[in-house]
XYZ file of C-alpha atoms in Angstrom:
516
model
C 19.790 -11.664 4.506
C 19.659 -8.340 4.941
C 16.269 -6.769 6.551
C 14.761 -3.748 8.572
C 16.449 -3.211 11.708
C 12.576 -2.054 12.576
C 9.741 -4.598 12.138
C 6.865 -1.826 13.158
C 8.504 0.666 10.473
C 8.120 -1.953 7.853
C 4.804 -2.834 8.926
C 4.055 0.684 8.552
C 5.910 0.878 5.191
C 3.386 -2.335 3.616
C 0.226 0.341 4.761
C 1.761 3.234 2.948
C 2.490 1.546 -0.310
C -1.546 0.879 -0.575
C -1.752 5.206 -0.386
C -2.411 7.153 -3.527
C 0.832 9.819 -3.442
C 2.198 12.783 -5.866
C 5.041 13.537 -6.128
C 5.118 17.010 -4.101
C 2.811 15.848 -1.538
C 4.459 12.378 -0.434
C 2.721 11.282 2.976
C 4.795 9.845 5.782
C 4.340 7.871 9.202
C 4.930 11.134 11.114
C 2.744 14.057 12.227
C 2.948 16.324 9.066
C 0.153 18.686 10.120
C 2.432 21.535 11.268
C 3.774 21.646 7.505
C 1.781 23.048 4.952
C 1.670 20.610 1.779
C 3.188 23.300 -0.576
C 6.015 23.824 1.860
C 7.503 19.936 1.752
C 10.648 19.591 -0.428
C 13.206 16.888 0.105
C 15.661 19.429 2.176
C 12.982 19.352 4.866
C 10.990 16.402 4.744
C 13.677 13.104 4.668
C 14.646 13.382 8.163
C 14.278 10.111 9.500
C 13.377 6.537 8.395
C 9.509 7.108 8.354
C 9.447 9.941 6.102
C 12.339 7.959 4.287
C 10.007 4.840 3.502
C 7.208 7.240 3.383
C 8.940 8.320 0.114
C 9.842 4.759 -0.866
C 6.299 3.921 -0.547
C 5.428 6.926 -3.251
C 7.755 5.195 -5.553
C 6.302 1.878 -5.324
C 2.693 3.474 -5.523
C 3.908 4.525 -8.979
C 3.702 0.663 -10.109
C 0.001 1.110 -10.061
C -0.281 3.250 -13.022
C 1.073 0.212 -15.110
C -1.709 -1.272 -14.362
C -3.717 0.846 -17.042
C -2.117 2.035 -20.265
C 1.118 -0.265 -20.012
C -1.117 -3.275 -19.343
C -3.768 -2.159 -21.773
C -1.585 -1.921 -24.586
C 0.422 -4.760 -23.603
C -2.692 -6.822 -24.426
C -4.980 -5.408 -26.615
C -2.357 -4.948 -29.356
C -1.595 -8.536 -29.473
C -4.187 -11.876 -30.414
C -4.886 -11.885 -26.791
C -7.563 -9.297 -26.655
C -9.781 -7.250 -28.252
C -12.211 -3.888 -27.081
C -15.328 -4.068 -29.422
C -17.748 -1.086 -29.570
C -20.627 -2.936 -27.936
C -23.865 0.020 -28.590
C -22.667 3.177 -26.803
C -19.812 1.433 -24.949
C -16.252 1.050 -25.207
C -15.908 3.568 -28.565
C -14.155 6.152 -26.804
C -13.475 8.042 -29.774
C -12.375 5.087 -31.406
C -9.153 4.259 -29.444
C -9.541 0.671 -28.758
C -10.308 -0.313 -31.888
C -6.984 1.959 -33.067
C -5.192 -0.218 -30.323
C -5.935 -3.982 -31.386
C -5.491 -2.809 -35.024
C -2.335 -1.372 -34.407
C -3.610 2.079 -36.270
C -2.897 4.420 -34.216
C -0.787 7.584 -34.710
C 0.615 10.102 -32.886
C -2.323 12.443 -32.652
C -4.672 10.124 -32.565
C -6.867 8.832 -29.907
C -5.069 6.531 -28.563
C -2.051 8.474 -29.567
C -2.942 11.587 -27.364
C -4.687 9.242 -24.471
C -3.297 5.769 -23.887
C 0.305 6.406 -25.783
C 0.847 9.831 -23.799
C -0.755 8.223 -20.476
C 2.192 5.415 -20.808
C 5.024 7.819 -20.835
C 3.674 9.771 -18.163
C 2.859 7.137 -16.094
C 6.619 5.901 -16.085
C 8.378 8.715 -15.832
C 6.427 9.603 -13.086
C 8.078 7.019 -11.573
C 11.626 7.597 -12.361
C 11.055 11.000 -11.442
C 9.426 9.713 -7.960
C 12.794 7.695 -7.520
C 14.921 10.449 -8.469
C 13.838 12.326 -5.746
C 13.917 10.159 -2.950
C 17.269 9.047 -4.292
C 18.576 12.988 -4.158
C 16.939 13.575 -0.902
C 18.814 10.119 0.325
C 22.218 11.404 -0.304
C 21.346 14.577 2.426
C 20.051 12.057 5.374
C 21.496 8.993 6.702
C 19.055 6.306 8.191
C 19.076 2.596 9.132
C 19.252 0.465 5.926
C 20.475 3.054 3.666
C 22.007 1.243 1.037
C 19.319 -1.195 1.004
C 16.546 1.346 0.323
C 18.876 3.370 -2.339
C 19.209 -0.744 -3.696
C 15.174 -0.371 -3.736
C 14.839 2.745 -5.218
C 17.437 2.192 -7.652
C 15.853 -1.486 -8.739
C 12.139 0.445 -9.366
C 13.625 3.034 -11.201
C 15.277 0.437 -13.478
C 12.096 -1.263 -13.752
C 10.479 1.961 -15.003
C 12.972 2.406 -17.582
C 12.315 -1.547 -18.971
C 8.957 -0.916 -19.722
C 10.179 2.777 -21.301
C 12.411 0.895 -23.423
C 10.317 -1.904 -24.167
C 7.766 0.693 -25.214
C 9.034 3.407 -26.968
C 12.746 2.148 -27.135
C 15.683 4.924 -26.798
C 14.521 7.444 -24.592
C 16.386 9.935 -22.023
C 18.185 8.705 -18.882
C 17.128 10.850 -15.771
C 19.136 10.210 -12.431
C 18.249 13.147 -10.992
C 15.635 16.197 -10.319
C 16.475 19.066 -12.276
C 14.274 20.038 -14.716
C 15.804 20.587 -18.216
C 15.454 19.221 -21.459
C 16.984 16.081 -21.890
C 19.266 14.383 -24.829
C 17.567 10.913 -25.819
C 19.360 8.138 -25.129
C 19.491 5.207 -27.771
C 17.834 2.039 -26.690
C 21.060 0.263 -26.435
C 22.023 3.210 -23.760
C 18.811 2.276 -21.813
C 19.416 -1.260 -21.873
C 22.873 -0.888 -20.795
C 21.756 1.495 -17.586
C 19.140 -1.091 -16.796
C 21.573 -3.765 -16.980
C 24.498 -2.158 -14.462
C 22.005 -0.939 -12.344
C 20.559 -4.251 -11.806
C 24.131 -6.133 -11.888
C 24.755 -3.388 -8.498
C 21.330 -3.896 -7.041
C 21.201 -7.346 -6.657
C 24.319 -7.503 -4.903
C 22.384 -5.933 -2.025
C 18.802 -6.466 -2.299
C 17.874 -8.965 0.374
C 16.831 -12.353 -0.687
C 12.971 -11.937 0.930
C 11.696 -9.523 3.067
C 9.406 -10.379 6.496
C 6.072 -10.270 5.943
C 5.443 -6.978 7.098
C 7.837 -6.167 4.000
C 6.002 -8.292 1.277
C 6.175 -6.813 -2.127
C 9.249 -5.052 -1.965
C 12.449 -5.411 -4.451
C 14.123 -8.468 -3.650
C 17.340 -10.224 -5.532
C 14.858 -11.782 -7.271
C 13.145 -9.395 -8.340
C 16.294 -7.989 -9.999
C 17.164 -11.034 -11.563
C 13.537 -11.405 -13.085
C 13.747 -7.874 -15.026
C 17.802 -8.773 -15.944
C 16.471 -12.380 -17.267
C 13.560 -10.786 -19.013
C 16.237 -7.997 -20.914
C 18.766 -10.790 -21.656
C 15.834 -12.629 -23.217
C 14.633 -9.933 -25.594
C 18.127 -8.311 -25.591
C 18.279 -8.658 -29.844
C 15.010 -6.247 -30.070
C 16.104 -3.915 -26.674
C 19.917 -3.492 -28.468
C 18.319 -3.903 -32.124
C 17.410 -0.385 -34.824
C 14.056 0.451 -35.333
C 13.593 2.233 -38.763
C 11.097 2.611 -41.064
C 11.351 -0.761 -42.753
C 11.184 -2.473 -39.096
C 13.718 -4.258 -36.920
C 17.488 -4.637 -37.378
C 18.656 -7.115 -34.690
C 21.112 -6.726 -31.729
C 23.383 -9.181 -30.170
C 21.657 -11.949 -28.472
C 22.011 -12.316 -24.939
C 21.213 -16.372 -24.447
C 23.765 -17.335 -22.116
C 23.235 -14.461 -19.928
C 19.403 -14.776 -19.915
C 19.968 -18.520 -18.493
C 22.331 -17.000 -16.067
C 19.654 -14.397 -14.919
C 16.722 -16.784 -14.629
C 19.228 -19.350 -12.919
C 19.583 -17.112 -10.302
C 16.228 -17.401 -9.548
C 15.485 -20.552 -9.788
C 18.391 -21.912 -8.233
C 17.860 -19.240 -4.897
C 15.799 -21.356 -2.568
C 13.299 -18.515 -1.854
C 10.423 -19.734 -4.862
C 8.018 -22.784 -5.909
C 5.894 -23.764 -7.985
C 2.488 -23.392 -6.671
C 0.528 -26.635 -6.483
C -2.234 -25.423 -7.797
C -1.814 -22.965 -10.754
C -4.943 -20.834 -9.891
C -3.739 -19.875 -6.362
C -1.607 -17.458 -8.295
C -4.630 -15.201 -9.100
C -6.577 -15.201 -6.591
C -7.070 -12.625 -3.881
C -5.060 -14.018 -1.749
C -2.285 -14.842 -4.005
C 0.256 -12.784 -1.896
C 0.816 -16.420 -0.171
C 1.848 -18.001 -3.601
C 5.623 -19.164 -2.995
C 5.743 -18.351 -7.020
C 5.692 -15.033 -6.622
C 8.982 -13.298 -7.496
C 7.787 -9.410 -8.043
C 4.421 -8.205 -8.083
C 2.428 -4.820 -7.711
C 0.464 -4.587 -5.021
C -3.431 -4.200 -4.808
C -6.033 -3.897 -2.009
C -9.432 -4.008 -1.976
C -10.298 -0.038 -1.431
C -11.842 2.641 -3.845
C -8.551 3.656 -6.142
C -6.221 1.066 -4.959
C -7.294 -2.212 -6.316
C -6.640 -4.314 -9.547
C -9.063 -3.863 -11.878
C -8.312 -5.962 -14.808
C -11.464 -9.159 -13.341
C -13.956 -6.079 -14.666
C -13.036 -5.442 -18.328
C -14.007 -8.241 -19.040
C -16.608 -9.883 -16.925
C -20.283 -8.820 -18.685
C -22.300 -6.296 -16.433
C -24.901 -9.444 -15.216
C -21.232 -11.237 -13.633
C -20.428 -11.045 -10.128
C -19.037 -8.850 -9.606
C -20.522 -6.544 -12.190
C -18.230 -5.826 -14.369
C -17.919 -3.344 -17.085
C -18.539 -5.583 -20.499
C -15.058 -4.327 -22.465
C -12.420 -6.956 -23.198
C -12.671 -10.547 -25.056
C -10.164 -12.752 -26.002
C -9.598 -13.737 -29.949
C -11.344 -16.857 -31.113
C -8.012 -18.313 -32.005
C -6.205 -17.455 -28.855
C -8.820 -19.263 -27.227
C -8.657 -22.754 -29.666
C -4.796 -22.596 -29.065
C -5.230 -24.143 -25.746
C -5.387 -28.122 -25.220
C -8.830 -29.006 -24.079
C -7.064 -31.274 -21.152
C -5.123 -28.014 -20.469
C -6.060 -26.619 -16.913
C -5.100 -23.071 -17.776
C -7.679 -23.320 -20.657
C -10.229 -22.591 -17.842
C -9.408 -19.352 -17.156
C -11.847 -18.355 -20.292
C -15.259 -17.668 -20.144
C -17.234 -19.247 -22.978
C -20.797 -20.556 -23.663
C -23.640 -20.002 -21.095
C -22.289 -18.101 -18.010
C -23.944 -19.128 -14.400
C -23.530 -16.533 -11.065
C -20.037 -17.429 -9.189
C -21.989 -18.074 -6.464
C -25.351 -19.350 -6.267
C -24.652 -21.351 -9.673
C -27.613 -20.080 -11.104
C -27.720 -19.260 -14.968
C -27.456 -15.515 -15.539
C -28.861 -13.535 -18.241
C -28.276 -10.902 -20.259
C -29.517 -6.851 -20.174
C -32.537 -8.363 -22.118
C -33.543 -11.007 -20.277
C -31.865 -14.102 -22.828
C -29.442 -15.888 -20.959
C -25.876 -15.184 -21.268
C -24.227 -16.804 -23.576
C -20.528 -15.889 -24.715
C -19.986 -16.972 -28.470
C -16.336 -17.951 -29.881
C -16.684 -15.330 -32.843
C -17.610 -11.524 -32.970
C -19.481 -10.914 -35.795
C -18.730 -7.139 -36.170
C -16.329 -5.397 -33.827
C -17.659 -1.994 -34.270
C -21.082 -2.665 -33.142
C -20.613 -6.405 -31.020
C -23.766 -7.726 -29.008
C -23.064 -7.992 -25.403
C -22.579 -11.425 -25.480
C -20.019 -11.682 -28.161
C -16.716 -12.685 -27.427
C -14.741 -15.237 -25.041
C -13.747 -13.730 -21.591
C -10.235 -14.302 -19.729
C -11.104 -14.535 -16.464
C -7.377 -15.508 -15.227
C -7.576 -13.123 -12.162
C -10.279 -13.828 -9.713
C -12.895 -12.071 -8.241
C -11.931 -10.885 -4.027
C -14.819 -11.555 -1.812
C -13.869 -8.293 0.332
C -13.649 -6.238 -3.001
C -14.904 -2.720 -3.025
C -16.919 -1.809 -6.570
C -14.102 -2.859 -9.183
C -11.154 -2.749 -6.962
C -10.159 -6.073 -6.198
C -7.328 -6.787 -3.663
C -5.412 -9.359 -6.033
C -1.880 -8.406 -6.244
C -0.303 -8.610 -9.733
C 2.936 -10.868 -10.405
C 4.527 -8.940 -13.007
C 7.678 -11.852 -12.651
C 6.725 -15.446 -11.549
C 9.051 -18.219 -11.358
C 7.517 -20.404 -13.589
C 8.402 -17.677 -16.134
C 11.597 -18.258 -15.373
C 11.670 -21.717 -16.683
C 10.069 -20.569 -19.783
C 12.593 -18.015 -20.210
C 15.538 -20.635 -19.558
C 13.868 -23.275 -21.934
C 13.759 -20.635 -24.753
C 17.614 -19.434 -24.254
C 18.239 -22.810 -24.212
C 17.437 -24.037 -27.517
C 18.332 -21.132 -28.812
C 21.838 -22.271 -27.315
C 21.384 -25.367 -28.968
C 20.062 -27.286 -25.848
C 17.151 -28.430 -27.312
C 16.683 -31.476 -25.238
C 17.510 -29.359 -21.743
C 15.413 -26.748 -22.740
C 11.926 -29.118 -23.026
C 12.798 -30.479 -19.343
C 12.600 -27.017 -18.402
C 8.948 -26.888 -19.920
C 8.021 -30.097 -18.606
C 8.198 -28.693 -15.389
C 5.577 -25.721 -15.819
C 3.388 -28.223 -17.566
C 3.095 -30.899 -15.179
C 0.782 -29.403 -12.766
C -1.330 -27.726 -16.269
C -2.555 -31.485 -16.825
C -3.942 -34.812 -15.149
C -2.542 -37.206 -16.368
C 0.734 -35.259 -16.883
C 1.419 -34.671 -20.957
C 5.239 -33.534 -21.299
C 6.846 -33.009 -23.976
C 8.473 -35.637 -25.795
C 12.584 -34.274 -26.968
C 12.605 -36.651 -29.907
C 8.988 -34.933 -31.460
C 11.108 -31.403 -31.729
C 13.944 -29.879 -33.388
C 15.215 -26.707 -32.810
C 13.015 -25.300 -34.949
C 9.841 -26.362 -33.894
C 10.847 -26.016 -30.118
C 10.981 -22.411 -30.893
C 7.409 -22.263 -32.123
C 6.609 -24.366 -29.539
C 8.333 -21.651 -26.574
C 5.272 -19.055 -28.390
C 3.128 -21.067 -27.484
C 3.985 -21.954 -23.808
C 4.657 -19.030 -22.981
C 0.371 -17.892 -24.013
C -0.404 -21.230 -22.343
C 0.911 -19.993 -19.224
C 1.425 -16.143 -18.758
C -2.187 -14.835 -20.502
C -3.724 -12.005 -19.641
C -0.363 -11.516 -17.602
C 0.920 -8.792 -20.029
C 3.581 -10.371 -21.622
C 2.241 -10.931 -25.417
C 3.170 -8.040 -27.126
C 6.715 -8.307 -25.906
C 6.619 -12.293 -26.908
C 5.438 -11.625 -30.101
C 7.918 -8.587 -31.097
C 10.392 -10.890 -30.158
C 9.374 -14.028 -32.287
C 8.868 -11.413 -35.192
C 5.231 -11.811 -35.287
C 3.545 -8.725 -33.596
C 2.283 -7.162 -37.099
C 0.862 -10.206 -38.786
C -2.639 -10.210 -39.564
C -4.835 -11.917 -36.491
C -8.754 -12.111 -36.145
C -10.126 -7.906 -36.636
C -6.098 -6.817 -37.735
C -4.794 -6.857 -41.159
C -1.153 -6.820 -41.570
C 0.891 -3.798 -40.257
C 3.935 -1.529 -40.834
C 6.895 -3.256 -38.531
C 7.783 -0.339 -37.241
C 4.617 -0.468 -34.576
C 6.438 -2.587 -32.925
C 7.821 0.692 -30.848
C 5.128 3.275 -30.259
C 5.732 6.750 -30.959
C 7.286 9.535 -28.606
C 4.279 11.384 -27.440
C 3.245 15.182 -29.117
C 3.180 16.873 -26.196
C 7.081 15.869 -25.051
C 8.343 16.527 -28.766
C 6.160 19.932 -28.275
C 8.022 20.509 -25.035
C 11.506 19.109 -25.657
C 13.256 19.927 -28.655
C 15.885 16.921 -27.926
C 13.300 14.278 -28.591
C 13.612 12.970 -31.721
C 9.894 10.942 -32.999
C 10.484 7.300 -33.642
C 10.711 6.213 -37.006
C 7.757 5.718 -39.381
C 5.858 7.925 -37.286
């Protein structure tokens, strides 16, 4: 396994990750005060391994941002949740409405805001790992290759949620700044893919603790697994009409999550909620996840869109969950718990709480209107739990973007599609058994291929909600533009979202995505 030859630098590594960076101003372990800000450039800052993983530590900040408009529209889009206008909060110009009813344009709110704010927020990253990268190749320090392996692995990452986004769109591997030829989707999955098949190869299998929540083979073989999966929409044509299929991946996808599961390095957690909580760094599940801690700017925020403004903590009274998504779930289900309906008591006195009027708080199944909703109206996911030590929103919760249970799920879905119907419910069976007391598999003979493949859907909301994985699951299954509670019916092309205005304004190379 390789490692840091330095245990103190990678302690000091895990403290810069948690610091807000840009990407002319990266901050370091070292004395930088004898350097004016303006005047650091990678010729004279990348001198050693501290400012090395200081610059690491800028690219993994970068993950962060995902944690807004990626996540945002990775959700509210889909039959997992919905923003209603509740009085004077949570219009916003409209936007969130736009986003659940899959409206938007490319000059619209949530065109110019949450659309734009995706692209930038991910190229900033690739461009964050193009720079370390170039600065890299002028220094040599301890654990080169491994760090480059690092870098390279993020930057890949970047470029999945690019391409699961807005599909083709330019490959940058280094820093000059040009206008830049758009890559077809296909392109982008391919550079994901051989960047990954190289990473791996050298990524250690864990890190020491010091190190937690760095790239990992794992980690690499969770985004290659999830690619391989979806690989007949991330290959497929987008036009007007909707989606012409690629070449499926299935074998590979097993292959991929395989890896993973066969490593030695993850488990199951016993208990499914330890995966959320604040201390959920210590869940052997986790396979890659974007790291949080509980200071102003730095913490995961996702416990307050939801939780009503009388919650501890306080929250800020936005998202609900879709009556249906909701009634989906087995009553004997454990992960059906992780909603907030009916009256609501305080986490920690059990007392009932009450609403801004004084009634008590009571969150109904059905919203009535969503452009003017009471405060009450609407079930609440509350998957991600509140920290004790938080600071205002910002909860120290890290965020497991890849857990190995998905891994199953995304083995049991290649599976059948293989024609291994029968392997691919075992796989299920084994997420599910710690979901429900007495245990209540899945019986092989109950399913054909057919059904198992409705069935996947299903498992796969059962298990990852609220983890940002729905839109993606439905696009995939062909269902992300039916009609769901508040959406009619949509065009299929939504199912990429448009290049932003301002980079068609700036590079005449981009071409818009079709139907836009």
């Amino acid at each position: 396994m390789n490692k840091m030859s330095n245990p103190i630098r990678a302690a000091r590594w895990c403290a810069l990750l948690l610091i807000p960076v840009t990407l002319t101003t990266v901050q370091g372990c070292t004395d930088l005060t004898e350097t004016p800000t303006s005047a650091i450039t990678p010729d004279n800052f990348y001198g050693n391994t501290d400012e090395v993983l200081g610059g690491l530590a800028a690219v993994y900040a970068a993950l962060r941002g995902t944690m807004w408009n990626y996540y945002n529209q990775s959700q509210v889009t889909t039959d997992e949740n919905v923003v209603p206008t509740r009085g004077g909060d949570w219009y916003d110009n409209g936007r969130w409405l736009e986003m659940h009813r899959q409206t938007w344009q490319v000059t619209s709110p949530m065109g110019l805001e949450d659309i734009s704010g995706t692209w930038n927020d991910l190229f900033s990253g690739v461009a964050r790992a193009n720079q370390v990268l170039a600065a890299m190749d002028k220094t040599t320090v301890p654990d080169q290759d491994v760090i480059k392996a690092e870098i390279r692995t993020l930057r890949a990452f970047y470029y999945y949620l690019l391409m699961d986004m807005f599909g083709g769109v330019p490959i940058v591997t280094n820093t000059e700044v040009k206008p830049r030829a758009q890559n077809t989707r296909a392109e982008v999955f391919k550079f994901i893919e051989d960047e990954l098949n190289a990473t791996r190869l050298v990524l250690p299998d864990k890190w020491p603790a010091t190190a937690y929540g760095r790239m990992t083979k794992g980690a690499a073989n969770a985004i290659l697994a999830s690619i391989y999966v979806n690989a007949q929409v991330f290959t497929g044509t987008v036009t007007a009409t909707g989606l012409t299929k690629g070449t499926a991946r299935w074998q590979d996808a097993v292959t991929a999550a395989d890896r993973v599961i066969n490593s030695g390095t993850y488990a199951l957690a016993a208990d499914w909620r330890t995966n959320f909580a604040s201390t959920n760094r210590n869940s052997p599940e986790n396979v890659m996840v974007i790291r949080h801690v509980a200071q102003d700017g730095l913490g995961l925020t996702i416990i307050m869109r939801g939780s009503h403004y009388n919650q501890n903590p306080s929250g800020w009274n936005g998202f609900a969950t879709l009556p249906e998504t909701y009634l989906a779930f087995d009553a004997a289900d454990a992960r059906r718990t992780v909603f907030q309906i009916g009256p609501q008591f305080d986490l920690d006195t059990g007392l009932p709480l009450k609403d801004r009027a004084g009634n008590p708080l009571v969150f109904t199944l059905d919203i009535k209107d969503v452009t003017q909703a009471a405060e009450n109206e609407g079930p609440r996911i509350y998957k991600f739990t509140r920290d004790p030590a938080r600071v205002g929103g910002d909860n120290g919760n890290d965020f497991p973007f890849f857990r190995l249970a998905e891994m199953y799920l995304i083995k049991a879905e290649a599976l059948n599609e293989l024609g291994q119907t029968a392997t691919a419910i075992a796989q299920i069976n084994i997420v599910r058994a710690r979901a429900f007391s007495p245990q209540k598999p899945l019986v092989a003979s109950q399913f054909s291929q057919g059904t198992l493949r409705d069935q996947v859907l299903k498992e796969r909301l059962f298990e990852l909600v609220g983890e940002a994985k729905r839109r993606q699951d439905l696009i995939r299954y062909g269902k992300f533009t039916d009609a769901f509670s508040y959406k009619l019916k949509t065009a299929d092309f939504r199912i990429l979202m448009p290049i932003p205005q301002s980079q068609i304004e700036t590079n005449p190379l981009l071409k818009q995505n079709a139907g836009y």
